[in-house]
Amino acid sequence: MTSLPFVSVSNLSRRFDVSTPWARRVFLREPRQRLTAVDAVSFDIHRGETLGLVGESGSGKSTLARLVVGLLVPSAGSVTIDGVAITDPSQTSQSQRLRRRIHMIFQNPYASLNRRWRVERIVAEPIKAFGLLTESADIRERVDDLLRLVGLHPADRTKYPHEFSGGQRQRIAIARALSSQADFIVCDEPTSALDVSVQAQILNLMRDLQDRLGLTYLFISHNLAVVRHMARRIGVMYLGRLVEIADGRTLFRRPGHPYTKMLLDAVPDMTGTGGARPRVSGEIPSPIQPPSGCAFHPRCPRAFDRCRHETPFHINGVACHAAQTG
């Protein structure tokens, strides 16, 4: 593993204007409303590593994923991949050349594939778009190799997506991600729409491909068991902020943030059957009107006055006043 990170995200933020139409605001004298989906998130990923991200629905994981790959423009902060700042307008030419090395695998394989295209066209599209191959025979040979790589048969290239199961469709999505010779792949809940047995097959395939091709993953999931299986380091998001980031073993054995502990306590544990389990109270607040100070303080059993007024900074990977004061 090199000393310099392959992916570096620094103070990344994204705000959306969700105000009502101008005429209505003037008539009712309503102020503008802005939703902060991602708030000052920073992390690094080294080449060949998998960083996992977990958190409840509405915590900003998917928005962060789209910011990292360039599908959304950040309101503030930067994303640097292999030394190229993709958010810097002065590096537009370099970032365009970098695009083919970045790909995304989406949550729903039923929606992420064009149902009107045959598999050959779906997988070959990035090859043609980036001009990697021009001869039809070479493109078809490359498609066949990619299908074999993800556990499908070359004859499957003539079929349409509806002729495959959910797991097979996700294999096609993985083949498409690899067709542009991508080495950084953002995986946004790639197995949540699949059966449990199929999930294991896809996860093992992704780990095998990482070992063979040296891939770097940002792996997003709400399933802690899946993230533990895939990632060496894990970040925990809450209401757009990264509240904890740690080595996977450390995080599961000694969670530093009360929110991380709450997530772990919510995981079913067969060994503790019959015993009392801590209650998970409250819901994630609205990102339009987030709580002051630490966003988690309305639900936190360890909150004190400072938590209600002062936003905590990361110390040893944990952004929590209570954890920092012992």
mmCIF file of C-alpha atoms in Angstrom:
data_model
loop_
_atom_site.group_PDB
_atom_site.id
_atom_site.type_symbol
_atom_site.label_atom_id
_atom_site.label_comp_id
_atom_site.label_asym_id
_atom_site.label_seq_id
_atom_site.Cartn_x
_atom_site.Cartn_y
_atom_site.Cartn_z
ATOM 1 C CA MET A 1 0.000 0.000 0.000
ATOM 2 C CA THR A 2 1.472 3.384 -1.016
ATOM 3 C CA SER A 3 1.847 6.254 1.441
ATOM 4 C CA LEU A 4 -0.195 8.661 -0.710
ATOM 5 C CA PRO A 5 -3.944 7.955 -0.867
ATOM 6 C CA PHE A 6 -5.445 6.969 -4.205
ATOM 7 C CA VAL A 7 -8.703 8.787 -3.365
ATOM 8 C CA SER A 8 -8.735 11.849 -1.130
ATOM 9 C CA VAL A 9 -11.972 13.582 -0.097
ATOM 10 C CA SER A 10 -11.559 16.859 1.789
ATOM 11 C CA ASN A 11 -14.339 18.835 3.521
ATOM 12 C CA LEU A 12 -16.852 17.735 0.897
ATOM 13 C CA SER A 13 -20.302 19.313 1.207
ATOM 14 C CA ARG A 14 -23.454 19.437 -0.856
ATOM 15 C CA ARG A 15 -26.481 21.650 -0.256
ATOM 16 C CA PHE A 16 -29.733 21.578 -2.234
ATOM 17 C CA ASP A 17 -32.177 24.449 -2.579
ATOM 18 C CA VAL A 18 -35.575 22.967 -1.706
ATOM 19 C CA SER A 19 -37.424 26.280 -1.435
ATOM 20 C CA THR A 20 -40.975 26.684 -2.675
ATOM 21 C CA PRO A 21 -41.457 28.692 -5.927
ATOM 22 C CA TRP A 22 -40.487 32.373 -5.799
ATOM 23 C CA ALA A 23 -44.042 33.720 -6.108
ATOM 24 C CA ARG A 24 -45.263 31.575 -3.216
ATOM 25 C CA ARG A 25 -42.317 32.642 -1.040
ATOM 26 C CA VAL A 26 -43.044 36.323 -1.718
ATOM 27 C CA PHE A 27 -46.783 35.959 -1.103
ATOM 28 C CA LEU A 28 -46.401 33.967 2.120
ATOM 29 C CA ARG A 29 -43.139 35.669 3.126
ATOM 30 C CA GLU A 30 -41.377 32.338 3.404
ATOM 31 C CA PRO A 31 -37.572 32.162 3.615
ATOM 32 C CA ARG A 32 -35.440 30.047 1.328
ATOM 33 C CA GLN A 33 -34.905 26.480 2.505
ATOM 34 C CA ARG A 34 -31.683 24.566 1.936
ATOM 35 C CA LEU A 35 -31.074 20.900 2.598
ATOM 36 C CA THR A 36 -27.554 19.917 3.614
ATOM 37 C CA ALA A 37 -27.149 16.345 2.360
ATOM 38 C CA VAL A 38 -23.371 16.082 2.901
ATOM 39 C CA ASP A 39 -21.563 18.258 5.430
ATOM 40 C CA ALA A 40 -17.749 18.649 5.534
ATOM 41 C CA VAL A 41 -16.859 14.983 4.951
ATOM 42 C CA SER A 42 -13.180 14.008 4.694
ATOM 43 C CA PHE A 43 -11.530 10.609 4.195
ATOM 44 C CA ASP A 44 -8.786 8.853 2.218
ATOM 45 C CA ILE A 45 -8.756 5.515 0.398
ATOM 46 C CA HIS A 46 -5.486 3.834 -0.556
ATOM 47 C CA ARG A 47 -5.012 1.898 -3.779
ATOM 48 C CA GLY A 48 -6.404 -1.622 -3.572
ATOM 49 C CA GLU A 49 -8.344 -0.850 -0.371
ATOM 50 C CA THR A 50 -12.053 -0.981 0.391
ATOM 51 C CA LEU A 51 -13.573 1.751 2.545
ATOM 52 C CA GLY A 52 -17.048 0.929 3.805
ATOM 53 C CA LEU A 53 -19.721 3.505 4.607
ATOM 54 C CA VAL A 54 -22.726 2.731 6.809
ATOM 55 C CA GLY A 55 -25.595 4.731 8.248
ATOM 56 C CA GLU A 56 -29.373 4.957 8.331
ATOM 57 C CA SER A 57 -31.429 5.957 5.320
ATOM 58 C CA GLY A 58 -31.181 9.713 4.921
ATOM 59 C CA SER A 59 -27.633 9.940 6.261
ATOM 60 C CA GLY A 60 -26.228 11.145 2.910
ATOM 61 C CA LYS A 61 -24.390 8.019 1.747
ATOM 62 C CA SER A 62 -25.749 7.943 -1.805
ATOM 63 C CA THR A 63 -25.299 11.698 -2.280
ATOM 64 C CA LEU A 64 -21.687 11.321 -1.164
ATOM 65 C CA ALA A 65 -21.195 8.500 -3.660
ATOM 66 C CA ARG A 66 -22.433 10.681 -6.528
ATOM 67 C CA LEU A 67 -20.186 13.529 -5.435
ATOM 68 C CA VAL A 68 -17.122 11.280 -5.380
ATOM 69 C CA VAL A 69 -17.662 10.013 -8.934
ATOM 70 C CA GLY A 70 -18.559 13.458 -10.279
ATOM 71 C CA LEU A 71 -22.271 12.941 -10.917
ATOM 72 C CA LEU A 72 -22.976 15.864 -8.592
ATOM 73 C CA VAL A 73 -21.054 19.112 -8.213
ATOM 74 C CA PRO A 74 -20.048 19.807 -4.595
ATOM 75 C CA SER A 75 -21.091 23.004 -2.840
ATOM 76 C CA ALA A 76 -17.714 23.016 -1.100
ATOM 77 C CA GLY A 77 -14.659 20.800 -0.681
ATOM 78 C CA SER A 78 -12.658 18.693 -3.116
ATOM 79 C CA VAL A 79 -12.230 15.171 -4.478
ATOM 80 C CA THR A 80 -8.781 14.079 -5.673
ATOM 81 C CA ILE A 81 -8.290 10.736 -7.422
ATOM 82 C CA ASP A 82 -4.808 9.549 -8.321
ATOM 83 C CA GLY A 83 -3.462 13.083 -7.961
ATOM 84 C CA VAL A 84 -6.156 14.709 -10.112
ATOM 85 C CA ALA A 85 -8.639 17.067 -8.457
ATOM 86 C CA ILE A 86 -11.838 16.228 -10.330
ATOM 87 C CA THR A 87 -13.600 19.185 -8.676
ATOM 88 C CA ASP A 88 -10.954 21.699 -9.861
ATOM 89 C CA PRO A 89 -11.984 23.498 -13.099
ATOM 90 C CA SER A 90 -8.298 24.069 -13.952
ATOM 91 C CA GLN A 91 -7.778 20.306 -14.205
ATOM 92 C CA THR A 92 -10.693 19.615 -16.535
ATOM 93 C CA SER A 93 -8.618 17.859 -19.213
ATOM 94 C CA GLN A 94 -6.922 15.575 -16.691
ATOM 95 C CA SER A 95 -10.211 14.757 -14.962
ATOM 96 C CA GLN A 96 -11.829 13.868 -18.290
ATOM 97 C CA ARG A 97 -9.045 11.367 -18.973
ATOM 98 C CA LEU A 98 -9.573 9.989 -15.481
ATOM 99 C CA ARG A 99 -13.295 9.404 -16.037
ATOM 100 C CA ARG A 100 -12.889 6.004 -17.659
ATOM 101 C CA ARG A 101 -11.097 4.751 -14.535
ATOM 102 C CA ILE A 102 -14.059 5.593 -12.299
ATOM 103 C CA HIS A 103 -17.288 3.648 -12.349
ATOM 104 C CA MET A 104 -20.328 3.073 -10.173
ATOM 105 C CA ILE A 105 -22.389 -0.008 -9.392
ATOM 106 C CA PHE A 106 -25.925 0.914 -8.408
ATOM 107 C CA GLN A 107 -28.308 -0.646 -5.935
ATOM 108 C CA ASN A 108 -30.979 -1.968 -8.280
ATOM 109 C CA PRO A 109 -29.768 -4.111 -11.192
ATOM 110 C CA TYR A 110 -33.311 -4.079 -12.573
ATOM 111 C CA ALA A 111 -33.178 -0.310 -13.073
ATOM 112 C CA SER A 112 -29.492 0.274 -13.841
ATOM 113 C CA LEU A 113 -29.474 -1.732 -17.097
ATOM 114 C CA ASN A 114 -31.225 -0.574 -20.262
ATOM 115 C CA ARG A 115 -33.901 -3.199 -20.853
ATOM 116 C CA ARG A 116 -33.997 -2.406 -24.593
ATOM 117 C CA TRP A 117 -30.317 -3.267 -25.125
ATOM 118 C CA ARG A 118 -28.722 -6.660 -25.448
ATOM 119 C CA VAL A 119 -25.968 -7.519 -22.963
ATOM 120 C CA GLU A 120 -23.279 -7.104 -25.625
ATOM 121 C CA ARG A 121 -24.273 -3.486 -26.212
ATOM 122 C CA ILE A 122 -24.549 -2.745 -22.478
ATOM 123 C CA VAL A 123 -21.064 -4.049 -21.696
ATOM 124 C CA ALA A 124 -19.481 -2.619 -24.851
ATOM 125 C CA GLU A 125 -20.850 0.903 -24.430
ATOM 126 C CA PRO A 126 -17.972 2.200 -22.204
ATOM 127 C CA ILE A 127 -15.432 0.585 -24.538
ATOM 128 C CA LYS A 128 -16.851 2.533 -27.472
ATOM 129 C CA ALA A 129 -17.454 5.739 -25.517
ATOM 130 C CA PHE A 130 -13.825 5.968 -24.414
ATOM 131 C CA GLY A 131 -12.420 4.675 -27.711
ATOM 132 C CA LEU A 132 -10.570 1.778 -26.104
ATOM 133 C CA LEU A 133 -11.247 -0.524 -29.077
ATOM 134 C CA THR A 134 -12.612 0.231 -32.534
ATOM 135 C CA GLU A 135 -12.854 -3.083 -34.400
ATOM 136 C CA SER A 136 -16.107 -4.991 -33.898
ATOM 137 C CA ALA A 137 -14.318 -8.328 -33.549
ATOM 138 C CA ASP A 138 -12.014 -6.944 -30.852
ATOM 139 C CA ILE A 139 -14.947 -5.425 -28.959
ATOM 140 C CA ARG A 140 -16.887 -8.695 -29.077
ATOM 141 C CA GLU A 141 -13.847 -10.632 -27.843
ATOM 142 C CA ARG A 142 -13.431 -8.168 -24.963
ATOM 143 C CA VAL A 143 -17.114 -8.493 -24.045
ATOM 144 C CA ASP A 144 -16.805 -12.286 -24.039
ATOM 145 C CA ASP A 145 -13.753 -12.098 -21.754
ATOM 146 C CA LEU A 146 -15.574 -9.792 -19.335
ATOM 147 C CA LEU A 147 -18.618 -12.062 -19.192
ATOM 148 C CA ARG A 148 -16.379 -15.017 -18.358
ATOM 149 C CA LEU A 149 -14.627 -12.919 -15.724
ATOM 150 C CA VAL A 150 -17.872 -12.279 -13.843
ATOM 151 C CA GLY A 151 -19.116 -15.861 -14.121
ATOM 152 C CA LEU A 152 -21.393 -15.643 -17.165
ATOM 153 C CA HIS A 153 -21.210 -17.419 -20.539
ATOM 154 C CA PRO A 154 -20.174 -15.555 -23.716
ATOM 155 C CA ALA A 155 -23.426 -16.691 -25.336
ATOM 156 C CA ASP A 156 -25.275 -14.503 -22.821
ATOM 157 C CA ARG A 157 -24.247 -11.406 -24.798
ATOM 158 C CA THR A 158 -27.180 -11.894 -27.177
ATOM 159 C CA LYS A 159 -29.780 -11.822 -24.393
ATOM 160 C CA TYR A 160 -31.739 -8.950 -22.871
ATOM 161 C CA PRO A 161 -31.618 -8.018 -19.140
ATOM 162 C CA HIS A 162 -35.103 -9.398 -18.443
ATOM 163 C CA GLU A 163 -33.833 -12.892 -19.281
ATOM 164 C CA PHE A 164 -31.535 -12.919 -16.229
ATOM 165 C CA SER A 165 -31.986 -13.224 -12.480
ATOM 166 C CA GLY A 166 -31.148 -10.350 -10.136
ATOM 167 C CA GLY A 167 -27.722 -11.751 -9.288
ATOM 168 C CA GLN A 168 -26.900 -12.295 -12.961
ATOM 169 C CA ARG A 169 -27.936 -8.737 -13.784
ATOM 170 C CA GLN A 170 -25.589 -7.424 -11.114
ATOM 171 C CA ARG A 171 -22.815 -9.519 -12.698
ATOM 172 C CA ILE A 172 -23.582 -7.736 -15.978
ATOM 173 C CA ALA A 173 -23.355 -4.394 -14.167
ATOM 174 C CA ILE A 174 -19.955 -5.402 -12.779
ATOM 175 C CA ALA A 175 -18.780 -6.427 -16.254
ATOM 176 C CA ARG A 176 -19.878 -3.027 -17.568
ATOM 177 C CA ALA A 177 -17.938 -1.308 -14.771
ATOM 178 C CA LEU A 178 -14.794 -3.234 -15.703
ATOM 179 C CA SER A 179 -15.135 -2.732 -19.460
ATOM 180 C CA SER A 180 -13.577 0.750 -19.331
ATOM 181 C CA GLN A 181 -10.609 -0.616 -17.340
ATOM 182 C CA ALA A 182 -11.845 1.160 -14.219
ATOM 183 C CA ASP A 183 -9.729 0.803 -11.099
ATOM 184 C CA PHE A 184 -11.912 2.826 -8.689
ATOM 185 C CA ILE A 185 -15.475 1.594 -8.258
ATOM 186 C CA VAL A 186 -18.121 3.134 -6.021
ATOM 187 C CA CYS A 187 -20.622 0.495 -4.926
ATOM 188 C CA ASP A 188 -23.918 1.982 -3.725
ATOM 189 C CA GLU A 189 -25.823 -0.806 -1.923
ATOM 190 C CA PRO A 190 -24.877 -3.297 -4.677
ATOM 191 C CA THR A 191 -26.451 -6.350 -2.994
ATOM 192 C CA SER A 192 -29.404 -4.971 -1.025
ATOM 193 C CA ALA A 193 -31.910 -5.896 -3.764
ATOM 194 C CA LEU A 194 -30.688 -9.516 -3.925
ATOM 195 C CA ASP A 195 -31.486 -12.683 -1.983
ATOM 196 C CA VAL A 196 -29.111 -13.485 0.874
ATOM 197 C CA SER A 197 -27.511 -16.479 -0.863
ATOM 198 C CA VAL A 198 -26.985 -14.448 -4.038
ATOM 199 C CA GLN A 199 -25.540 -11.571 -2.019
ATOM 200 C CA ALA A 200 -22.735 -13.824 -0.807
ATOM 201 C CA GLN A 201 -21.890 -14.855 -4.377
ATOM 202 C CA ILE A 202 -21.706 -11.256 -5.596
ATOM 203 C CA LEU A 203 -19.633 -10.115 -2.612
ATOM 204 C CA ASN A 204 -17.167 -12.966 -3.074
ATOM 205 C CA LEU A 205 -16.944 -12.158 -6.784
ATOM 206 C CA MET A 206 -16.155 -8.525 -5.996
ATOM 207 C CA ARG A 207 -13.431 -9.500 -3.537
ATOM 208 C CA ASP A 208 -11.899 -11.921 -6.058
ATOM 209 C CA LEU A 209 -11.900 -9.230 -8.740
ATOM 210 C CA GLN A 210 -10.277 -6.801 -6.327
ATOM 211 C CA ASP A 211 -7.462 -9.250 -5.631
ATOM 212 C CA ARG A 212 -6.960 -10.073 -9.318
ATOM 213 C CA LEU A 213 -7.243 -6.560 -10.758
ATOM 214 C CA GLY A 214 -6.116 -4.353 -7.867
ATOM 215 C CA LEU A 215 -9.439 -2.535 -7.658
ATOM 216 C CA THR A 216 -10.212 0.192 -5.130
ATOM 217 C CA TYR A 217 -13.749 0.267 -3.682
ATOM 218 C CA LEU A 218 -15.918 2.754 -1.849
ATOM 219 C CA PHE A 219 -18.554 0.343 -0.562
ATOM 220 C CA ILE A 220 -21.826 1.766 0.752
ATOM 221 C CA SER A 221 -24.358 -0.337 2.614
ATOM 222 C CA HIS A 222 -26.802 -0.256 5.515
ATOM 223 C CA ASN A 223 -25.916 -3.890 6.284
ATOM 224 C CA LEU A 224 -23.151 -3.978 8.882
ATOM 225 C CA ALA A 225 -22.374 -7.651 8.259
ATOM 226 C CA VAL A 226 -21.809 -6.977 4.556
ATOM 227 C CA VAL A 227 -19.545 -4.009 5.247
ATOM 228 C CA ARG A 228 -17.569 -6.012 7.808
ATOM 229 C CA HIS A 229 -17.008 -8.731 5.199
ATOM 230 C CA MET A 230 -15.900 -6.312 2.486
ATOM 231 C CA ALA A 231 -14.062 -3.400 4.094
ATOM 232 C CA ARG A 232 -10.834 -3.014 6.032
ATOM 233 C CA ARG A 233 -11.849 0.435 7.264
ATOM 234 C CA ILE A 234 -15.392 1.610 7.958
ATOM 235 C CA GLY A 235 -16.887 5.093 8.149
ATOM 236 C CA VAL A 236 -20.183 5.834 9.891
ATOM 237 C CA MET A 237 -22.396 8.650 8.575
ATOM 238 C CA TYR A 238 -25.168 10.465 10.386
ATOM 239 C CA LEU A 239 -27.202 13.325 8.908
ATOM 240 C CA GLY A 240 -24.584 14.122 6.272
ATOM 241 C CA ARG A 241 -21.567 13.995 8.602
ATOM 242 C CA LEU A 242 -18.906 11.359 9.069
ATOM 243 C CA VAL A 243 -19.113 10.740 12.820
ATOM 244 C CA GLU A 244 -16.587 7.907 13.071
ATOM 245 C CA ILE A 245 -14.008 6.180 10.895
ATOM 246 C CA ALA A 246 -11.925 3.277 12.129
ATOM 247 C CA ASP A 247 -10.421 -0.089 11.351
ATOM 248 C CA GLY A 248 -13.212 -2.640 10.988
ATOM 249 C CA ARG A 249 -12.122 -4.812 13.920
ATOM 250 C CA THR A 250 -11.743 -1.827 16.222
ATOM 251 C CA LEU A 251 -15.098 -0.375 15.236
ATOM 252 C CA PHE A 252 -17.000 -3.602 15.893
ATOM 253 C CA ARG A 253 -15.216 -4.384 19.155
ATOM 254 C CA ARG A 254 -14.897 -0.910 20.638
ATOM 255 C CA PRO A 255 -17.187 1.605 18.892
ATOM 256 C CA GLY A 256 -16.213 5.131 19.841
ATOM 257 C CA HIS A 257 -19.338 7.075 18.881
ATOM 258 C CA PRO A 258 -22.708 6.474 20.605
ATOM 259 C CA TYR A 259 -24.388 6.322 17.177
ATOM 260 C CA THR A 260 -22.046 3.542 16.049
ATOM 261 C CA LYS A 261 -22.828 1.653 19.248
ATOM 262 C CA MET A 262 -26.541 2.143 18.607
ATOM 263 C CA LEU A 263 -26.212 0.654 15.117
ATOM 264 C CA LEU A 264 -24.277 -2.345 16.440
ATOM 265 C CA ASP A 265 -26.761 -2.899 19.277
ATOM 266 C CA ALA A 266 -29.575 -3.024 16.719
ATOM 267 C CA VAL A 267 -28.012 -6.027 14.939
ATOM 268 C CA PRO A 268 -29.766 -9.307 15.914
ATOM 269 C CA ASP A 269 -27.589 -11.463 18.178
ATOM 270 C CA MET A 270 -28.610 -15.100 18.593
ATOM 271 C CA THR A 271 -26.210 -15.596 21.504
ATOM 272 C CA GLY A 272 -28.091 -12.980 23.517
ATOM 273 C CA THR A 273 -31.566 -14.470 23.077
ATOM 274 C CA GLY A 274 -33.741 -13.805 26.093
ATOM 275 C CA GLY A 275 -31.625 -10.980 27.443
ATOM 276 C CA ALA A 276 -32.519 -7.328 27.588
ATOM 277 C CA ARG A 277 -31.482 -5.290 24.546
ATOM 278 C CA PRO A 278 -31.011 -1.514 24.446
ATOM 279 C CA ARG A 279 -33.848 0.382 22.792
ATOM 280 C CA VAL A 280 -33.150 2.426 19.665
ATOM 281 C CA SER A 281 -34.975 5.680 20.296
ATOM 282 C CA GLY A 282 -35.914 8.508 17.961
ATOM 283 C CA GLU A 283 -35.504 9.001 14.238
ATOM 284 C CA ILE A 284 -32.966 10.758 12.087
ATOM 285 C CA PRO A 285 -33.842 14.513 12.053
ATOM 286 C CA SER A 286 -34.719 16.514 8.956
ATOM 287 C CA PRO A 287 -31.628 17.726 7.097
ATOM 288 C CA ILE A 288 -33.535 20.934 6.326
ATOM 289 C CA GLN A 289 -33.652 21.834 10.021
ATOM 290 C CA PRO A 290 -30.837 19.855 11.645
ATOM 291 C CA PRO A 291 -30.242 20.085 15.403
ATOM 292 C CA SER A 292 -27.669 22.565 16.619
ATOM 293 C CA GLY A 293 -24.277 21.359 17.824
ATOM 294 C CA CYS A 294 -23.885 17.608 17.435
ATOM 295 C CA ALA A 295 -26.709 16.399 15.190
ATOM 296 C CA PHE A 296 -27.013 13.161 17.195
ATOM 297 C CA HIS A 297 -27.542 14.802 20.585
ATOM 298 C CA PRO A 298 -31.401 14.483 20.605
ATOM 299 C CA ARG A 299 -30.996 10.695 20.493
ATOM 300 C CA CYS A 300 -27.746 10.329 22.420
ATOM 301 C CA PRO A 301 -27.825 8.830 25.947
ATOM 302 C CA ARG A 302 -24.470 10.519 26.737
ATOM 303 C CA ALA A 303 -25.338 14.041 25.532
ATOM 304 C CA PHE A 304 -24.574 17.012 27.745
ATOM 305 C CA ASP A 305 -24.824 20.782 27.335
ATOM 306 C CA ARG A 306 -21.762 21.163 25.097
ATOM 307 C CA CYS A 307 -23.231 18.665 22.615
ATOM 308 C CA ARG A 308 -26.261 20.912 22.081
ATOM 309 C CA HIS A 309 -24.248 23.982 21.121
ATOM 310 C CA GLU A 310 -20.868 22.943 19.688
ATOM 311 C CA THR A 311 -20.211 20.768 16.636
ATOM 312 C CA PRO A 312 -17.566 18.144 17.515
ATOM 313 C CA PHE A 313 -14.408 17.672 15.460
ATOM 314 C CA HIS A 314 -12.671 14.388 14.713
ATOM 315 C CA ILE A 315 -10.172 13.272 17.317
ATOM 316 C CA ASN A 316 -8.723 9.790 16.767
ATOM 317 C CA GLY A 317 -11.402 9.158 14.160
ATOM 318 C CA VAL A 318 -14.390 9.962 16.392
ATOM 319 C CA ALA A 319 -16.442 13.177 16.301
ATOM 320 C CA CYS A 320 -18.044 13.086 19.751
ATOM 321 C CA HIS A 321 -17.652 15.342 22.806
ATOM 322 C CA ALA A 322 -18.639 12.566 25.199
ATOM 323 C CA ALA A 323 -16.112 10.111 23.741
ATOM 324 C CA GLN A 324 -13.368 12.726 23.874
ATOM 325 C CA THR A 325 -14.019 13.608 27.532
ATOM 326 C CA GLY A 326 -14.250 9.958 28.600
#
